[in-house]
Amino acid sequence: MNLPLRGATAAVRPIVAVDSPGVLVEAVKLAEDGSGDLVVRMYESQGARATASLSCSVPCQSPTRTDLLERDLEQQPDDPWTLHLRPFELATVRLRPARAVGEREEPR
């Protein structure tokens, strides 16, 4: 209200989305280790089991489930793009950007 709109605004596509209304994406941030990976935190909000498909609007490699400290979990799901959440479960997923062919990864 304090700042009027300037010019036309276009619809913005989200970086990460889920297809289940009961699963809410709470945060999308860069990984703490400086790798350039995206970390997505989401949770089941309706107190019921939920299955949600994760989609990313930028080219990404297969997601990896992590704990809250962004360490990879030992047991990974068969389909990493589908999340099965218990009631009120918090999930953290790490998305590695897809590298172009011939592009070298920078040292950490």
PDB file of N, CA and C in Angstrom:
ATOM      1  N   MET A   1       0.818  -1.181   0.000  1.00  0.00           N
ATOM      2  CA  MET A   1       0.000   0.000   0.000  1.00  0.00           C
ATOM      3  C   MET A   1       0.872   1.261   0.000  1.00  0.00           C
ATOM      4  N   ASN A   2       2.003   1.165   0.635  1.00  0.00           N
ATOM      5  CA  ASN A   2       2.869   2.343   0.690  1.00  0.00           C
ATOM      6  C   ASN A   2       3.607   2.595  -0.616  1.00  0.00           C
ATOM      7  N   LEU A   3       3.825   1.525  -1.391  1.00  0.00           N
ATOM      8  CA  LEU A   3       4.507   1.659  -2.668  1.00  0.00           C
ATOM      9  C   LEU A   3       3.550   1.242  -3.785  1.00  0.00           C
ATOM     10  N   PRO A   4       3.158   2.156  -4.642  1.00  0.00           N
ATOM     11  CA  PRO A   4       2.253   1.780  -5.727  1.00  0.00           C
ATOM     12  C   PRO A   4       2.956   0.875  -6.735  1.00  0.00           C
ATOM     13  N   LEU A   5       2.167   0.069  -7.468  1.00  0.00           N
ATOM     14  CA  LEU A   5       2.721  -0.788  -8.496  1.00  0.00           C
ATOM     15  C   LEU A   5       3.317   0.055  -9.605  1.00  0.00           C
ATOM     16  N   ARG A   6       4.422  -0.413 -10.129  1.00  0.00           N
ATOM     17  CA  ARG A   6       5.079   0.299 -11.223  1.00  0.00           C
ATOM     18  C   ARG A   6       5.107  -0.606 -12.446  1.00  0.00           C
ATOM     19  N   GLY A   7       4.434  -0.223 -13.487  1.00  0.00           N
ATOM     20  CA  GLY A   7       4.429  -0.994 -14.723  1.00  0.00           C
ATOM     21  C   GLY A   7       3.591  -2.252 -14.601  1.00  0.00           C
ATOM     22  N   ALA A   8       3.551  -2.994 -15.675  1.00  0.00           N
ATOM     23  CA  ALA A   8       2.776  -4.233 -15.713  1.00  0.00           C
ATOM     24  C   ALA A   8       3.521  -5.332 -14.965  1.00  0.00           C
ATOM     25  N   THR A   9       2.766  -6.176 -14.317  1.00  0.00           N
ATOM     26  CA  THR A   9       3.371  -7.308 -13.615  1.00  0.00           C
ATOM     27  C   THR A   9       2.927  -8.588 -14.307  1.00  0.00           C
ATOM     28  N   ALA A  10       3.827  -9.485 -14.502  1.00  0.00           N
ATOM     29  CA  ALA A  10       3.531 -10.771 -15.118  1.00  0.00           C
ATOM     30  C   ALA A  10       3.467 -11.835 -14.030  1.00  0.00           C
ATOM     31  N   ALA A  11       2.757 -12.895 -14.320  1.00  0.00           N
ATOM     32  CA  ALA A  11       2.678 -14.007 -13.378  1.00  0.00           C
ATOM     33  C   ALA A  11       4.072 -14.621 -13.227  1.00  0.00           C
ATOM     34  N   VAL A  12       4.414 -14.949 -11.999  1.00  0.00           N
ATOM     35  CA  VAL A  12       5.721 -15.530 -11.706  1.00  0.00           C
ATOM     36  C   VAL A  12       5.528 -17.011 -11.410  1.00  0.00           C
ATOM     37  N   ARG A  13       6.280 -17.833 -12.102  1.00  0.00           N
ATOM     38  CA  ARG A  13       6.217 -19.270 -11.878  1.00  0.00           C
ATOM     39  C   ARG A  13       7.090 -19.612 -10.677  1.00  0.00           C
ATOM     40  N   PRO A  14       6.577 -20.404  -9.735  1.00  0.00           N
ATOM     41  CA  PRO A  14       7.391 -20.737  -8.563  1.00  0.00           C
ATOM     42  C   PRO A  14       8.576 -21.627  -8.933  1.00  0.00           C
ATOM     43  N   ILE A  15       9.643 -21.517  -8.167  1.00  0.00           N
ATOM     44  CA  ILE A  15      10.824 -22.349  -8.402  1.00  0.00           C
ATOM     45  C   ILE A  15      10.491 -23.809  -8.115  1.00  0.00           C
ATOM     46  N   VAL A  16       9.778 -24.042  -7.013  1.00  0.00           N
ATOM     47  CA  VAL A  16       9.415 -25.394  -6.603  1.00  0.00           C
ATOM     48  C   VAL A  16       7.925 -25.418  -6.294  1.00  0.00           C
ATOM     49  N   ALA A  17       7.253 -26.491  -6.704  1.00  0.00           N
ATOM     50  CA  ALA A  17       5.825 -26.635  -6.430  1.00  0.00           C
ATOM     51  C   ALA A  17       5.515 -28.091  -6.091  1.00  0.00           C
ATOM     52  N   VAL A  18       4.438 -28.278  -5.338  1.00  0.00           N
ATOM     53  CA  VAL A  18       3.917 -29.615  -5.043  1.00  0.00           C
ATOM     54  C   VAL A  18       2.460 -29.648  -5.485  1.00  0.00           C
ATOM     55  N   ASP A  19       1.972 -30.844  -5.818  1.00  0.00           N
ATOM     56  CA  ASP A  19       0.619 -30.956  -6.359  1.00  0.00           C
ATOM     57  C   ASP A  19      -0.437 -31.347  -5.328  1.00  0.00           C
ATOM     58  N   SER A  20      -0.072 -31.446  -4.068  1.00  0.00           N
ATOM     59  CA  SER A  20      -1.019 -31.813  -3.020  1.00  0.00           C
ATOM     60  C   SER A  20      -1.413 -30.580  -2.215  1.00  0.00           C
ATOM     61  N   PRO A  21      -2.716 -30.316  -2.042  1.00  0.00           N
ATOM     62  CA  PRO A  21      -3.118 -29.125  -1.289  1.00  0.00           C
ATOM     63  C   PRO A  21      -2.762 -29.186   0.194  1.00  0.00           C
ATOM     64  N   GLY A  22      -2.528 -30.382   0.724  1.00  0.00           N
ATOM     65  CA  GLY A  22      -2.185 -30.513   2.137  1.00  0.00           C
ATOM     66  C   GLY A  22      -0.699 -30.370   2.427  1.00  0.00           C
ATOM     67  N   VAL A  23       0.112 -30.320   1.390  1.00  0.00           N
ATOM     68  CA  VAL A  23       1.561 -30.188   1.578  1.00  0.00           C
ATOM     69  C   VAL A  23       1.953 -28.767   1.200  1.00  0.00           C
ATOM     70  N   LEU A  24       2.569 -28.068   2.134  1.00  0.00           N
ATOM     71  CA  LEU A  24       2.950 -26.672   1.925  1.00  0.00           C
ATOM     72  C   LEU A  24       4.466 -26.531   1.868  1.00  0.00           C
ATOM     73  N   VAL A  25       4.942 -25.828   0.853  1.00  0.00           N
ATOM     74  CA  VAL A  25       6.367 -25.507   0.763  1.00  0.00           C
ATOM     75  C   VAL A  25       6.598 -24.324   1.686  1.00  0.00           C
ATOM     76  N   GLU A  26       7.428 -24.522   2.677  1.00  0.00           N
ATOM     77  CA  GLU A  26       7.664 -23.487   3.676  1.00  0.00           C
ATOM     78  C   GLU A  26       8.873 -22.620   3.341  1.00  0.00           C
ATOM     79  N   ALA A  27       9.915 -23.213   2.763  1.00  0.00           N
ATOM     80  CA  ALA A  27      11.131 -22.444   2.483  1.00  0.00           C
ATOM     81  C   ALA A  27      11.860 -23.040   1.292  1.00  0.00           C
ATOM     82  N   VAL A  28      12.451 -22.162   0.502  1.00  0.00           N
ATOM     83  CA  VAL A  28      13.373 -22.536  -0.576  1.00  0.00           C
ATOM     84  C   VAL A  28      14.593 -21.656  -0.376  1.00  0.00           C
ATOM     85  N   LYS A  29      15.745 -22.284  -0.183  1.00  0.00           N
ATOM     86  CA  LYS A  29      16.951 -21.510   0.112  1.00  0.00           C
ATOM     87  C   LYS A  29      18.153 -22.197  -0.492  1.00  0.00           C
ATOM     88  N   LEU A  30      19.278 -21.502  -0.510  1.00  0.00           N
ATOM     89  CA  LEU A  30      20.526 -22.110  -0.938  1.00  0.00           C
ATOM     90  C   LEU A  30      21.100 -22.961   0.181  1.00  0.00           C
ATOM     91  N   ALA A  31      21.757 -24.034  -0.170  1.00  0.00           N
ATOM     92  CA  ALA A  31      22.365 -24.921   0.818  1.00  0.00           C
ATOM     93  C   ALA A  31      23.434 -24.177   1.609  1.00  0.00           C
ATOM     94  N   GLU A  32      23.568 -24.549   2.863  1.00  0.00           N
ATOM     95  CA  GLU A  32      24.524 -23.896   3.758  1.00  0.00           C
ATOM     96  C   GLU A  32      25.976 -24.173   3.384  1.00  0.00           C
ATOM     97  N   ASP A  33      26.244 -25.256   2.626  1.00  0.00           N
ATOM     98  CA  ASP A  33      27.631 -25.609   2.305  1.00  0.00           C
ATOM     99  C   ASP A  33      28.206 -24.827   1.127  1.00  0.00           C
ATOM    100  N   GLY A  34      27.438 -23.912   0.548  1.00  0.00           N
ATOM    101  CA  GLY A  34      27.936 -23.079  -0.543  1.00  0.00           C
ATOM    102  C   GLY A  34      28.020 -23.781  -1.882  1.00  0.00           C
ATOM    103  N   SER A  35      27.371 -24.921  -2.034  1.00  0.00           N
ATOM    104  CA  SER A  35      27.444 -25.705  -3.267  1.00  0.00           C
ATOM    105  C   SER A  35      26.563 -25.155  -4.384  1.00  0.00           C
ATOM    106  N   GLY A  36      25.633 -24.274  -4.052  1.00  0.00           N
ATOM    107  CA  GLY A  36      24.695 -23.771  -5.051  1.00  0.00           C
ATOM    108  C   GLY A  36      23.444 -24.619  -5.166  1.00  0.00           C
ATOM    109  N   ASP A  37      23.353 -25.685  -4.370  1.00  0.00           N
ATOM    110  CA  ASP A  37      22.159 -26.523  -4.369  1.00  0.00           C
ATOM    111  C   ASP A  37      21.008 -25.780  -3.704  1.00  0.00           C
ATOM    112  N   LEU A  38      19.788 -26.130  -4.097  1.00  0.00           N
ATOM    113  CA  LEU A  38      18.598 -25.573  -3.460  1.00  0.00           C
ATOM    114  C   LEU A  38      18.125 -26.532  -2.380  1.00  0.00           C
ATOM    115  N   VAL A  39      17.722 -26.002  -1.251  1.00  0.00           N
ATOM    116  CA  VAL A  39      17.147 -26.794  -0.174  1.00  0.00           C
ATOM    117  C   VAL A  39      15.697 -26.357  -0.026  1.00  0.00           C
ATOM    118  N   VAL A  40      14.795 -27.339  -0.059  1.00  0.00           N
ATOM    119  CA  VAL A  40      13.362 -27.066   0.014  1.00  0.00           C
ATOM    120  C   VAL A  40      12.820 -27.716   1.282  1.00  0.00           C
ATOM    121  N   ARG A  41      12.122 -26.940   2.084  1.00  0.00           N
ATOM    122  CA  ARG A  41      11.485 -27.474   3.288  1.00  0.00           C
ATOM    123  C   ARG A  41       9.981 -27.389   3.089  1.00  0.00           C
ATOM    124  N   MET A  42       9.300 -28.487   3.379  1.00  0.00           N
ATOM    125  CA  MET A  42       7.849 -28.537   3.246  1.00  0.00           C
ATOM    126  C   MET A  42       7.280 -29.393   4.365  1.00  0.00           C
ATOM    127  N   TYR A  43       5.962 -29.282   4.566  1.00  0.00           N
ATOM    128  CA  TYR A  43       5.334 -30.070   5.618  1.00  0.00           C
ATOM    129  C   TYR A  43       3.893 -30.401   5.249  1.00  0.00           C
ATOM    130  N   GLU A  44       3.392 -31.471   5.862  1.00  0.00           N
ATOM    131  CA  GLU A  44       2.000 -31.866   5.688  1.00  0.00           C
ATOM    132  C   GLU A  44       1.202 -31.058   6.702  1.00  0.00           C
ATOM    133  N   SER A  45       0.178 -30.343   6.251  1.00  0.00           N
ATOM    134  CA  SER A  45      -0.496 -29.356   7.097  1.00  0.00           C
ATOM    135  C   SER A  45      -1.892 -29.734   7.574  1.00  0.00           C
ATOM    136  N   GLN A  46      -2.448 -30.856   7.112  1.00  0.00           N
ATOM    137  CA  GLN A  46      -3.838 -31.153   7.439  1.00  0.00           C
ATOM    138  C   GLN A  46      -4.017 -32.303   8.419  1.00  0.00           C
ATOM    139  N   GLY A  47      -2.933 -32.838   8.937  1.00  0.00           N
ATOM    140  CA  GLY A  47      -3.034 -33.906   9.927  1.00  0.00           C
ATOM    141  C   GLY A  47      -3.418 -35.247   9.334  1.00  0.00           C
ATOM    142  N   ALA A  48      -3.067 -35.486   8.093  1.00  0.00           N
ATOM    143  CA  ALA A  48      -3.376 -36.753   7.434  1.00  0.00           C
ATOM    144  C   ALA A  48      -2.170 -37.158   6.580  1.00  0.00           C
ATOM    145  N   ARG A  49      -2.129 -38.419   6.214  1.00  0.00           N
ATOM    146  CA  ARG A  49      -1.064 -38.857   5.309  1.00  0.00           C
ATOM    147  C   ARG A  49      -1.271 -38.188   3.952  1.00  0.00           C
ATOM    148  N   ALA A  50      -0.169 -37.871   3.285  1.00  0.00           N
ATOM    149  CA  ALA A  50      -0.259 -37.197   1.989  1.00  0.00           C
ATOM    150  C   ALA A  50       0.818 -37.718   1.060  1.00  0.00           C
ATOM    151  N   THR A  51       0.483 -37.728  -0.209  1.00  0.00           N
ATOM    152  CA  THR A  51       1.438 -38.033  -1.269  1.00  0.00           C
ATOM    153  C   THR A  51       1.473 -36.829  -2.186  1.00  0.00           C
ATOM    154  N   ALA A  52       2.662 -36.334  -2.454  1.00  0.00           N
ATOM    155  CA  ALA A  52       2.803 -35.135  -3.273  1.00  0.00           C
ATOM    156  C   ALA A  52       3.922 -35.340  -4.286  1.00  0.00           C
ATOM    157  N   SER A  53       3.686 -34.837  -5.482  1.00  0.00           N
ATOM    158  CA  SER A  53       4.729 -34.840  -6.507  1.00  0.00           C
ATOM    159  C   SER A  53       5.411 -33.486  -6.493  1.00  0.00           C
ATOM    160  N   LEU A  54       6.719 -33.503  -6.492  1.00  0.00           N
ATOM    161  CA  LEU A  54       7.528 -32.296  -6.467  1.00  0.00           C
ATOM    162  C   LEU A  54       7.914 -31.928  -7.891  1.00  0.00           C
ATOM    163  N   SER A  55       7.829 -30.651  -8.219  1.00  0.00           N
ATOM    164  CA  SER A  55       8.275 -30.190  -9.540  1.00  0.00           C
ATOM    165  C   SER A  55       9.149 -28.957  -9.352  1.00  0.00           C
ATOM    166  N   CYS A  56      10.080 -28.792 -10.268  1.00  0.00           N
ATOM    167  CA  CYS A  56      11.036 -27.699 -10.193  1.00  0.00           C
ATOM    168  C   CYS A  56      11.034 -26.974 -11.529  1.00  0.00           C
ATOM    169  N   SER A  57      10.967 -25.643 -11.511  1.00  0.00           N
ATOM    170  CA  SER A  57      10.905 -24.871 -12.748  1.00  0.00           C
ATOM    171  C   SER A  57      12.277 -24.609 -13.371  1.00  0.00           C
ATOM    172  N   VAL A  58      13.332 -24.950 -12.663  1.00  0.00           N
ATOM    173  CA  VAL A  58      14.687 -24.835 -13.206  1.00  0.00           C
ATOM    174  C   VAL A  58      15.230 -26.250 -13.393  1.00  0.00           C
ATOM    175  N   PRO A  59      16.119 -26.474 -14.361  1.00  0.00           N
ATOM    176  CA  PRO A  59      16.648 -27.825 -14.571  1.00  0.00           C
ATOM    177  C   PRO A  59      17.412 -28.310 -13.336  1.00  0.00           C
ATOM    178  N   CYS A  60      16.968 -29.427 -12.799  1.00  0.00           N
ATOM    179  CA  CYS A  60      17.596 -29.989 -11.600  1.00  0.00           C
ATOM    180  C   CYS A  60      17.821 -31.472 -11.782  1.00  0.00           C
ATOM    181  N   GLN A  61      18.825 -31.972 -11.095  1.00  0.00           N
ATOM    182  CA  GLN A  61      19.037 -33.411 -11.031  1.00  0.00           C
ATOM    183  C   GLN A  61      18.029 -33.988 -10.056  1.00  0.00           C
ATOM    184  N   SER A  62      18.024 -35.263  -9.909  1.00  0.00           N
ATOM    185  CA  SER A  62      17.095 -35.937  -9.022  1.00  0.00           C
ATOM    186  C   SER A  62      17.243 -35.422  -7.582  1.00  0.00           C
ATOM    187  N   PRO A  63      16.140 -35.145  -6.891  1.00  0.00           N
ATOM    188  CA  PRO A  63      16.226 -34.625  -5.527  1.00  0.00           C
ATOM    189  C   PRO A  63      16.715 -35.680  -4.539  1.00  0.00           C
ATOM    190  N   THR A  64      17.264 -35.210  -3.441  1.00  0.00           N
ATOM    191  CA  THR A  64      17.761 -36.064  -2.371  1.00  0.00           C
ATOM    192  C   THR A  64      17.096 -35.646  -1.074  1.00  0.00           C
ATOM    193  N   ARG A  65      16.531 -36.607  -0.336  1.00  0.00           N
ATOM    194  CA  ARG A  65      15.967 -36.294   0.979  1.00  0.00           C
ATOM    195  C   ARG A  65      17.114 -36.099   1.963  1.00  0.00           C
ATOM    196  N   THR A  66      16.977 -35.078   2.806  1.00  0.00           N
ATOM    197  CA  THR A  66      17.995 -34.782   3.811  1.00  0.00           C
ATOM    198  C   THR A  66      17.337 -34.602   5.168  1.00  0.00           C
ATOM    199  N   ASP A  67      18.176 -34.507   6.194  1.00  0.00           N
ATOM    200  CA  ASP A  67      17.660 -34.146   7.513  1.00  0.00           C
ATOM    201  C   ASP A  67      17.659 -32.621   7.622  1.00  0.00           C
ATOM    202  N   LEU A  68      17.295 -32.095   8.771  1.00  0.00           N
ATOM    203  CA  LEU A  68      17.209 -30.644   8.942  1.00  0.00           C
ATOM    204  C   LEU A  68      18.566 -29.949   8.860  1.00  0.00           C
ATOM    205  N   LEU A  69      19.647 -30.702   9.075  1.00  0.00           N
ATOM    206  CA  LEU A  69      20.984 -30.130   8.969  1.00  0.00           C
ATOM    207  C   LEU A  69      21.556 -30.287   7.559  1.00  0.00           C
ATOM    208  N   GLU A  70      20.700 -30.681   6.619  1.00  0.00           N
ATOM    209  CA  GLU A  70      21.037 -30.807   5.195  1.00  0.00           C
ATOM    210  C   GLU A  70      22.037 -31.919   4.910  1.00  0.00           C
ATOM    211  N   ARG A  71      22.043 -32.956   5.756  1.00  0.00           N
ATOM    212  CA  ARG A  71      22.862 -34.144   5.514  1.00  0.00           C
ATOM    213  C   ARG A  71      21.984 -35.177   4.818  1.00  0.00           C
ATOM    214  N   ASP A  72      22.513 -35.810   3.771  1.00  0.00           N
ATOM    215  CA  ASP A  72      21.740 -36.816   3.038  1.00  0.00           C
ATOM    216  C   ASP A  72      21.303 -37.932   3.973  1.00  0.00           C
ATOM    217  N   LEU A  73      20.051 -38.381   3.810  1.00  0.00           N
ATOM    218  CA  LEU A  73      19.562 -39.519   4.567  1.00  0.00           C
ATOM    219  C   LEU A  73      20.086 -40.792   3.921  1.00  0.00           C
ATOM    220  N   GLU A  74      20.347 -41.807   4.741  1.00  0.00           N
ATOM    221  CA  GLU A  74      20.892 -43.053   4.217  1.00  0.00           C
ATOM    222  C   GLU A  74      19.903 -43.751   3.301  1.00  0.00           C
ATOM    223  N   GLN A  75      18.636 -43.765   3.695  1.00  0.00           N
ATOM    224  CA  GLN A  75      17.627 -44.468   2.914  1.00  0.00           C
ATOM    225  C   GLN A  75      16.881 -43.464   2.037  1.00  0.00           C
ATOM    226  N   GLN A  76      16.996 -43.626   0.719  1.00  0.00           N
ATOM    227  CA  GLN A  76      16.354 -42.729  -0.231  1.00  0.00           C
ATOM    228  C   GLN A  76      15.169 -43.448  -0.876  1.00  0.00           C
ATOM    229  N   PRO A  77      14.114 -42.715  -1.224  1.00  0.00           N
ATOM    230  CA  PRO A  77      12.937 -43.340  -1.848  1.00  0.00           C
ATOM    231  C   PRO A  77      13.248 -43.810  -3.273  1.00  0.00           C
ATOM    232  N   ASP A  78      12.432 -44.763  -3.762  1.00  0.00           N
ATOM    233  CA  ASP A  78      12.591 -45.266  -5.130  1.00  0.00           C
ATOM    234  C   ASP A  78      12.317 -44.170  -6.149  1.00  0.00           C
ATOM    235  N   ASP A  79      11.267 -43.386  -5.933  1.00  0.00           N
ATOM    236  CA  ASP A  79      10.935 -42.267  -6.816  1.00  0.00           C
ATOM    237  C   ASP A  79      11.176 -40.975  -6.034  1.00  0.00           C
ATOM    238  N   PRO A  80      12.317 -40.324  -6.236  1.00  0.00           N
ATOM    239  CA  PRO A  80      12.634 -39.144  -5.428  1.00  0.00           C
ATOM    240  C   PRO A  80      11.742 -37.940  -5.699  1.00  0.00           C
ATOM    241  N   TRP A  81      11.000 -37.921  -6.812  1.00  0.00           N
ATOM    242  CA  TRP A  81      10.119 -36.792  -7.121  1.00  0.00           C
ATOM    243  C   TRP A  81       8.757 -36.916  -6.440  1.00  0.00           C
ATOM    244  N   THR A  82       8.474 -38.062  -5.791  1.00  0.00           N
ATOM    245  CA  THR A  82       7.216 -38.276  -5.081  1.00  0.00           C
ATOM    246  C   THR A  82       7.496 -38.379  -3.594  1.00  0.00           C
ATOM    247  N   LEU A  83       6.793 -37.583  -2.805  1.00  0.00           N
ATOM    248  CA  LEU A  83       6.973 -37.569  -1.352  1.00  0.00           C
ATOM    249  C   LEU A  83       5.773 -38.215  -0.679  1.00  0.00           C
ATOM    250  N   HIS A  84       6.042 -39.088   0.282  1.00  0.00           N
ATOM    251  CA  HIS A  84       4.999 -39.691   1.101  1.00  0.00           C
ATOM    252  C   HIS A  84       5.207 -39.157   2.513  1.00  0.00           C
ATOM    253  N   LEU A  85       4.268 -38.353   2.988  1.00  0.00           N
ATOM    254  CA  LEU A  85       4.424 -37.697   4.287  1.00  0.00           C
ATOM    255  C   LEU A  85       3.383 -38.191   5.279  1.00  0.00           C
ATOM    256  N   ARG A  86       3.816 -38.341   6.527  1.00  0.00           N
ATOM    257  CA  ARG A  86       2.913 -38.657   7.631  1.00  0.00           C
ATOM    258  C   ARG A  86       2.253 -37.368   8.099  1.00  0.00           C
ATOM    259  N   PRO A  87       1.235 -37.466   8.954  1.00  0.00           N
ATOM    260  CA  PRO A  87       0.591 -36.243   9.448  1.00  0.00           C
ATOM    261  C   PRO A  87       1.596 -35.287  10.099  1.00  0.00           C
ATOM    262  N   PHE A  88       1.588 -34.055   9.655  1.00  0.00           N
ATOM    263  CA  PHE A  88       2.424 -32.965  10.163  1.00  0.00           C
ATOM    264  C   PHE A  88       3.931 -33.205   9.996  1.00  0.00           C
ATOM    265  N   GLU A  89       4.308 -34.132   9.137  1.00  0.00           N
ATOM    266  CA  GLU A  89       5.730 -34.416   8.930  1.00  0.00           C
ATOM    267  C   GLU A  89       6.409 -33.274   8.169  1.00  0.00           C
ATOM    268  N   LEU A  90       7.602 -32.929   8.614  1.00  0.00           N
ATOM    269  CA  LEU A  90       8.434 -31.935   7.949  1.00  0.00           C
ATOM    270  C   LEU A  90       9.438 -32.678   7.073  1.00  0.00           C
ATOM    271  N   ALA A  91       9.567 -32.267   5.813  1.00  0.00           N
ATOM    272  CA  ALA A  91      10.493 -32.916   4.885  1.00  0.00           C
ATOM    273  C   ALA A  91      11.449 -31.876   4.325  1.00  0.00           C
ATOM    274  N   THR A  92      12.702 -32.284   4.172  1.00  0.00           N
ATOM    275  CA  THR A  92      13.720 -31.426   3.575  1.00  0.00           C
ATOM    276  C   THR A  92      14.276 -32.159   2.363  1.00  0.00           C
ATOM    277  N   VAL A  93      14.321 -31.454   1.236  1.00  0.00           N
ATOM    278  CA  VAL A  93      14.786 -32.035  -0.023  1.00  0.00           C
ATOM    279  C   VAL A  93      15.876 -31.130  -0.588  1.00  0.00           C
ATOM    280  N   ARG A  94      16.921 -31.749  -1.103  1.00  0.00           N
ATOM    281  CA  ARG A  94      18.027 -31.004  -1.714  1.00  0.00           C
ATOM    282  C   ARG A  94      17.960 -31.206  -3.222  1.00  0.00           C
ATOM    283  N   LEU A  95      17.976 -30.112  -3.966  1.00  0.00           N
ATOM    284  CA  LEU A  95      17.941 -30.156  -5.431  1.00  0.00           C
ATOM    285  C   LEU A  95      19.264 -29.633  -5.971  1.00  0.00           C
ATOM    286  N   ARG A  96      19.936 -30.461  -6.744  1.00  0.00           N
ATOM    287  CA  ARG A  96      21.199 -30.051  -7.359  1.00  0.00           C
ATOM    288  C   ARG A  96      20.905 -29.534  -8.755  1.00  0.00           C
ATOM    289  N   PRO A  97      21.359 -28.328  -9.090  1.00  0.00           N
ATOM    290  CA  PRO A  97      21.125 -27.800 -10.435  1.00  0.00           C
ATOM    291  C   PRO A  97      21.772 -28.699 -11.481  1.00  0.00           C
ATOM    292  N   ALA A  98      21.081 -28.874 -12.602  1.00  0.00           N
ATOM    293  CA  ALA A  98      21.638 -29.673 -13.696  1.00  0.00           C
ATOM    294  C   ALA A  98      22.799 -28.916 -14.308  1.00  0.00           C
ATOM    295  N   ARG A  99      23.868 -29.597 -14.580  1.00  0.00           N
ATOM    296  CA  ARG A  99      25.049 -28.995 -15.180  1.00  0.00           C
ATOM    297  C   ARG A  99      24.970 -29.172 -16.685  1.00  0.00           C
ATOM    298  N   ALA A 100      25.390 -28.181 -17.420  1.00  0.00           N
ATOM    299  CA  ALA A 100      25.418 -28.280 -18.881  1.00  0.00           C
ATOM    300  C   ALA A 100      26.517 -29.257 -19.299  1.00  0.00           C
ATOM    301  N   VAL A 101      26.362 -29.870 -20.451  1.00  0.00           N
ATOM    302  CA  VAL A 101      27.354 -30.814 -20.954  1.00  0.00           C
ATOM    303  C   VAL A 101      28.675 -30.078 -21.130  1.00  0.00           C
ATOM    304  N   GLY A 102      29.725 -30.639 -20.583  1.00  0.00           N
ATOM    305  CA  GLY A 102      31.047 -30.036 -20.701  1.00  0.00           C
ATOM    306  C   GLY A 102      31.350 -29.011 -19.620  1.00  0.00           C
ATOM    307  N   GLU A 103      30.349 -28.629 -18.835  1.00  0.00           N
ATOM    308  CA  GLU A 103      30.567 -27.644 -17.770  1.00  0.00           C
ATOM    309  C   GLU A 103      31.241 -28.333 -16.598  1.00  0.00           C
ATOM    310  N   ARG A 104      32.281 -27.737 -16.096  1.00  0.00           N
ATOM    311  CA  ARG A 104      32.992 -28.313 -14.967  1.00  0.00           C
ATOM    312  C   ARG A 104      32.436 -27.751 -13.674  1.00  0.00           C
ATOM    313  N   GLU A 105      32.378 -28.612 -12.678  1.00  0.00           N
ATOM    314  CA  GLU A 105      31.903 -28.171 -11.365  1.00  0.00           C
ATOM    315  C   GLU A 105      33.030 -27.410 -10.678  1.00  0.00           C
ATOM    316  N   GLU A 106      32.690 -26.277 -10.101  1.00  0.00           N
ATOM    317  CA  GLU A 106      33.689 -25.479  -9.407  1.00  0.00           C
ATOM    318  C   GLU A 106      34.047 -26.140  -8.088  1.00  0.00           C
ATOM    319  N   PRO A 107      35.297 -26.056  -7.674  1.00  0.00           N
ATOM    320  CA  PRO A 107      35.682 -26.640  -6.387  1.00  0.00           C
ATOM    321  C   PRO A 107      35.001 -25.913  -5.240  1.00  0.00           C
ATOM    322  N   ARG A 108      34.709 -26.651  -4.210  1.00  0.00           N
ATOM    323  CA  ARG A 108      34.022 -26.067  -3.047  1.00  0.00           C
ATOM    324  C   ARG A 108      34.982 -25.392  -2.128  1.00  0.00           C
TER     325      ARG A 108
END
